[in-house]
XYZ file of N, CA and C in Angstrom:
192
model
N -52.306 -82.285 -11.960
C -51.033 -82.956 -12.136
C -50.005 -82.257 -11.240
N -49.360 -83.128 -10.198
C -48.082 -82.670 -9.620
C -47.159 -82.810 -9.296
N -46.711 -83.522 -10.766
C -45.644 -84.297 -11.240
C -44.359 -82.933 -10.848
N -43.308 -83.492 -10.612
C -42.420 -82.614 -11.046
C -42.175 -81.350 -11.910
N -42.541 -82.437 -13.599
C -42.597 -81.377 -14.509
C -43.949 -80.450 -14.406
N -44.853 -80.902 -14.409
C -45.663 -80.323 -13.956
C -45.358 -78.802 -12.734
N -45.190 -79.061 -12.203
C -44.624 -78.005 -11.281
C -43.603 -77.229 -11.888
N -42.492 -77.831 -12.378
C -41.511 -76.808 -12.647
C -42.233 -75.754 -14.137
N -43.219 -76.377 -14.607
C -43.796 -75.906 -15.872
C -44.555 -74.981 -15.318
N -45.245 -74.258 -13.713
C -45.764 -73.850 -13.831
C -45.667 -72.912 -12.867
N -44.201 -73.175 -11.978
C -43.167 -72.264 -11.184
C -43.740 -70.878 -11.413
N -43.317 -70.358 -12.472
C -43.949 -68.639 -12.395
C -45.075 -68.185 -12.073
N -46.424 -69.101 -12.113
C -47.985 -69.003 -11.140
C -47.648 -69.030 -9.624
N -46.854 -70.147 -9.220
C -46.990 -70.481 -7.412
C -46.117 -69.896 -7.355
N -44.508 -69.657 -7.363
C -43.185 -69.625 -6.970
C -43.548 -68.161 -6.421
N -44.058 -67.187 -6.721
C -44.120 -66.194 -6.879
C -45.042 -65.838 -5.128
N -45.843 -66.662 -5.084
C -46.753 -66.812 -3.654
C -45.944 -67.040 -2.541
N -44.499 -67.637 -2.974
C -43.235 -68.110 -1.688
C -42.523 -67.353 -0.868
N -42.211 -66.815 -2.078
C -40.616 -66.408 -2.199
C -41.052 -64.685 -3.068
N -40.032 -63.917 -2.642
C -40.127 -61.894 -3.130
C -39.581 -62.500 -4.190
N -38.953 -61.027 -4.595
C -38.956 -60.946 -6.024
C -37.592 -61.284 -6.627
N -36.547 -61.751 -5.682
C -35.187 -61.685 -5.604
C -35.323 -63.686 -4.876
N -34.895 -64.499 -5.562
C -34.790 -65.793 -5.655
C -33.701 -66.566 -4.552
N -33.449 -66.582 -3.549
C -32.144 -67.124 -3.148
C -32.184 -68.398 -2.712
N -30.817 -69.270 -3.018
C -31.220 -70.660 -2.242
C -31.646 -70.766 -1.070
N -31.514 -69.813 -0.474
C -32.265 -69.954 1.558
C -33.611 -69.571 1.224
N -34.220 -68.988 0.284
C -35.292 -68.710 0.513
C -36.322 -69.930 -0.090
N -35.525 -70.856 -1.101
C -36.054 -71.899 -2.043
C -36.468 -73.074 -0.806
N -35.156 -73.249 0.093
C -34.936 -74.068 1.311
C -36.402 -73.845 1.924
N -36.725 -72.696 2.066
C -37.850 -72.717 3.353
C -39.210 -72.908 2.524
N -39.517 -72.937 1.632
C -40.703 -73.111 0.865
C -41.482 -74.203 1.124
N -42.159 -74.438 1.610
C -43.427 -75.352 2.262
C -43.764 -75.663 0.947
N -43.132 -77.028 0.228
C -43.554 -77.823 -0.923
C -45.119 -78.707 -0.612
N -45.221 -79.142 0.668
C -46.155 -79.702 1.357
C -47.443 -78.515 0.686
N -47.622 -77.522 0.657
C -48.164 -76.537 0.749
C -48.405 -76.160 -0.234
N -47.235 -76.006 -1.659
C -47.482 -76.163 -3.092
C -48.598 -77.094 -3.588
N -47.671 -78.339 -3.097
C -48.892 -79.324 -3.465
C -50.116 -79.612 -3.448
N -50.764 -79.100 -2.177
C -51.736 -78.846 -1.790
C -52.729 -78.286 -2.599
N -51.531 -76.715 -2.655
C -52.784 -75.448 -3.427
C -52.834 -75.982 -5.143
N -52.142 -76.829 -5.582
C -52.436 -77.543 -7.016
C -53.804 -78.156 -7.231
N -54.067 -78.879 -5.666
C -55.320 -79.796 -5.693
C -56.557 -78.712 -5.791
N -57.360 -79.142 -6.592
C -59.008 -78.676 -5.979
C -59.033 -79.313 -4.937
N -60.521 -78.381 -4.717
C -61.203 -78.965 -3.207
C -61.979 -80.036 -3.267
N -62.007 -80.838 -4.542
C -62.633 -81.855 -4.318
C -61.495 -83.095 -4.057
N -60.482 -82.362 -4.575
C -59.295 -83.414 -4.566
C -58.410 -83.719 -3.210
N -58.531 -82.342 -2.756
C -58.371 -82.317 -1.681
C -59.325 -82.903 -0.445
N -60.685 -83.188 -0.511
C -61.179 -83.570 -0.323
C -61.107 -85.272 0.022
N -60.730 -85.582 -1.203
C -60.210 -87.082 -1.205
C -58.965 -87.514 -0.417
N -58.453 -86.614 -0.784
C -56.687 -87.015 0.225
C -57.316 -87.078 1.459
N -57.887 -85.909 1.943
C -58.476 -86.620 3.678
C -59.210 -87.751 3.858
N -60.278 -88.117 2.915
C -61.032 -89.508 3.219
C -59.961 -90.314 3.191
N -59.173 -90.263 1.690
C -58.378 -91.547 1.439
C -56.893 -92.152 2.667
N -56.468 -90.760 2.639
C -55.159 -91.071 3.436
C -55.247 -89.446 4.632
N -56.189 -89.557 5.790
C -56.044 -89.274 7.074
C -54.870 -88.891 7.429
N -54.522 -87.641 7.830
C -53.135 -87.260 8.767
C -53.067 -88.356 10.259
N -54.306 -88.105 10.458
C -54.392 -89.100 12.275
C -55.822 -90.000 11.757
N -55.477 -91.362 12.609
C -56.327 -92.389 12.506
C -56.704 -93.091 13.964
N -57.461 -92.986 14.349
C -57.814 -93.345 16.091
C -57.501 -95.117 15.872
N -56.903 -95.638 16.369
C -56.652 -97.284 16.361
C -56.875 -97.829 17.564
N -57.350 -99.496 17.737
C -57.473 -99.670 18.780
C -57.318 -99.228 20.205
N -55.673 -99.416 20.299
C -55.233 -98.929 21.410
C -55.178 -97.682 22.058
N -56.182 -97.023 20.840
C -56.167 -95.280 21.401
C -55.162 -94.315 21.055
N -54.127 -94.862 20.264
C -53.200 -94.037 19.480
C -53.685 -93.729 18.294
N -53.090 -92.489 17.649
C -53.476 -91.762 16.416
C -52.135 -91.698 15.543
């Protein structure tokens, strides 16, 4: 689950992997949420996000 609440319920496991020990809004700013999300998924789940939805997709015309 990586719902919002979900996350904010579980802030003191990840938050801690970000950001030292001293909290500041510049440091909240730079936090690679992309990256949170991620490490929530297993690897099977993660797994799926690449079959299902591809960062790059080769298309006709040779664009990705």
């Amino acid at each position: 689950n990586v719902s919002l609440d979900a996350l904010l319920e579980k802030a003191e496991e990840w938050l801690p992997l970000y950001v030292g020990k001293t909290i500041t809004a510049a440091e909240l700013k730079k936090i690679d949420m992309t990256a949170v999300l991620w490490a929530q998924l297993s690897y099977e789940q993660q797994q799926a996000v690449e079959r299902l939805a591809p960062s790059h997709i080769v298309v006709p015309t040779g664009s990705h």
